């Protein structure tokens, strides 16, 4: 192994670094800069004011314990984040466990894994919308329940509710949990599990002491996927929540459509910081770099 | 790389194009080079038409090509995106179809130019709804951004509106209409006469309002005014207190479970109505037609407080010049000359110049759409679907009855930014 560090590795990393610099760093800097500008009507002017941030947190402190719009919006987004994270983790972990440990044959494993990807052959929005005829007031679920006599009146909370948003999120994003967890489970040395069993561990003990700790990287990566997607989503929440549930993404999108770029940028910066803090907290628990 | 470039295009044609391009750039005024001049003429004869997909019919583009030889290249985007493009990328289109209410924001930017009324053949025939704010000699409601208040500019490239009629026109009207609530009479089972029904607890969990803040808040204001709670001096330009009150009323209704959902695009409103999730909601005329097209009973219900109207028209980017400018005028003149007007009238919109549209329609069509008379035979949409059977009448009656009952126009408020913030509060509540 050579300890010489030449220029070559830097050159190799250069293209990707450039792409990130051009399409990630520069736009982010622009967003940050614009968030301090002022706007009036449809024109925006360079300035350095914190008014946009004041507007984002308008009366947030004085109104406590009543929540201001921004706090309410974040609370509702965080609510989905936690619920969806827990559900996708439970389901995703179970599916990955089944694939990695219960299915013996490599070939069957691959086939079943591919089966999991089939829903991705259609677009996200279509998979979302397909829930509507199922859950609607005159939808399949309500009709069935009424036909078997379980209910007299259609259930309204099935659609355009927190329930329908949650179910759609879980449906759409569980796979993002399955993939990384399955991947890290495949790398677990089977002899470790045998050793655990030989040492007298029960199945549950093997799971909590061996498999879960060794799948931590996969869990962390899957969590990052799910958390960041849910935090920024506004299409699912809009469509399935009947546009009546607030999301940070929707707030930003409305502001952009009225060409209020500075306040939209301020909102985006706040959202970015929130997500970064969440990811940071997650990486404190699991050192992804070390584990990879 | 080179190989890839030539696959697909034959090498010869590629060289030809290159030569032509080089010629165009280098040759300047050299005449007697037919290939170049025809290529240039061809370029002038193509207009990039920015607007929402709703107004961009293939039939119109085909007819323009046939009549004038002008190729219309549609740039279909959402209403918001039209606004954004005009402000941020005014060189990416040659003609734009946009709404009058946005003009208060566009005109000060200087990105659009006034059109010369003397070059518009049918200008004197444009309906007085636009030029004077009158219909049949009667004044029309002027709350909000009424088109006649923003129709004239001081000069060709002025950033200010003129209070008196001038030669320079901000937007040449294409379509306009009067909007009201859509209802499902089969599920409601009683007459609906007032905007206040939108907030009536009888329809708890079965009402909807549109989630486009500037329009939604005006529908809400129509409903609030109808309940007798408050009379707005101008629903299209509220004070902060009025916005606060309006949003507070909406939040109260929302928390009581009044709204099944909010909708933000045409298809959503059609789905909510046809699936029976909603029985009364803000709606647009073609959406009502679409629900009816599915064989479901849906009415664009005229209400005693009147309509909320909107109007859109053509504008040109300030930088347009030369042959392209001529082609744009040629197209606008064609648009007002009848065929397109009849096409729009048959969709349930109204055209800017009525006499030419009348000449291009069958008398029974004109009687149904414009005079509010019973259909003498089945009424067909431009695409050939039957949308009204013989003996049916148009909801709301004749042109004069409908446009004469306009109470307010789509608008952009002075307190726009504040209103949007408050609207977000409504959504989050």
Short mmCIF file of N, CA, C and O in Angstrom, two decimals, chain A residues 74 78 231 267-280:
data_model
loop_
_atom_site.label_atom_id
_atom_site.label_comp_id
_atom_site.label_asym_id
_atom_site.label_seq_id
_atom_site.Cartn_x
_atom_site.Cartn_y
_atom_site.Cartn_z
N UNK A 74 -45.04 23.12 10.97
CA UNK A 74 -43.94 22.21 11.27
C UNK A 74 -44.40 21.06 12.14
O UNK A 74 -43.98 19.92 11.96
N UNK A 78 -43.94 17.31 11.20
CA UNK A 78 -43.17 16.42 12.08
C UNK A 78 -44.00 15.22 12.51
O UNK A 78 -43.49 14.10 12.62
N UNK A 231 -40.42 15.39 5.01
CA UNK A 231 -40.30 16.79 5.42
C UNK A 231 -40.54 17.74 4.24
O UNK A 231 -41.11 18.81 4.39
N UNK A 267 -38.20 30.61 4.07
CA UNK A 267 -38.84 29.38 4.51
C UNK A 267 -38.02 28.15 4.16
O UNK A 267 -37.91 27.21 4.94
N UNK A 268 -37.42 28.17 2.96
CA UNK A 268 -36.61 27.04 2.52
C UNK A 268 -35.39 26.88 3.41
O UNK A 268 -34.99 25.76 3.74
N UNK A 269 -34.79 28.01 3.79
CA UNK A 269 -33.60 27.95 4.64
C UNK A 269 -33.98 27.35 6.00
O UNK A 269 -33.27 26.47 6.52
N UNK A 270 -35.12 27.79 6.54
CA UNK A 270 -35.56 27.25 7.84
C UNK A 270 -35.81 25.75 7.73
O UNK A 270 -35.39 24.97 8.59
N UNK A 271 -36.46 25.34 6.63
CA UNK A 271 -36.73 23.91 6.43
C UNK A 271 -35.42 23.13 6.32
O UNK A 271 -35.24 22.07 6.93
N UNK A 272 -34.48 23.68 5.55
CA UNK A 272 -33.19 23.02 5.36
C UNK A 272 -32.49 22.84 6.70
O UNK A 272 -31.97 21.76 7.00
N UNK A 273 -32.48 23.88 7.51
CA UNK A 273 -31.83 23.80 8.81
C UNK A 273 -32.50 22.74 9.68
O UNK A 273 -31.81 21.94 10.32
N UNK A 274 -33.84 22.72 9.66
CA UNK A 274 -34.54 21.72 10.46
C UNK A 274 -34.14 20.31 10.05
O UNK A 274 -33.83 19.47 10.90
N UNK A 275 -34.15 20.07 8.73
CA UNK A 275 -33.82 18.73 8.25
C UNK A 275 -32.36 18.41 8.59
O UNK A 275 -32.04 17.29 9.02
N UNK A 276 -31.47 19.38 8.42
CA UNK A 276 -30.06 19.14 8.72
C UNK A 276 -29.87 18.77 10.19
O UNK A 276 -29.09 17.87 10.51
N UNK A 277 -30.60 19.46 11.06
CA UNK A 277 -30.48 19.15 12.49
C UNK A 277 -30.93 17.71 12.75
O UNK A 277 -30.28 16.96 13.48
N UNK A 278 -32.04 17.32 12.07
CA UNK A 278 -32.53 15.96 12.26
C UNK A 278 -31.51 14.93 11.79
O UNK A 278 -31.26 13.92 12.45
N UNK A 279 -30.93 15.19 10.63
CA UNK A 279 -29.93 14.25 10.09
C UNK A 279 -28.71 14.21 10.99
O UNK A 279 -28.13 13.15 11.25
N UNK A 280 -28.32 15.40 11.47
CA UNK A 280 -27.17 15.47 12.33
C UNK A 280 -27.39 14.62 13.58
O UNK A 280 -26.54 13.82 13.99
#
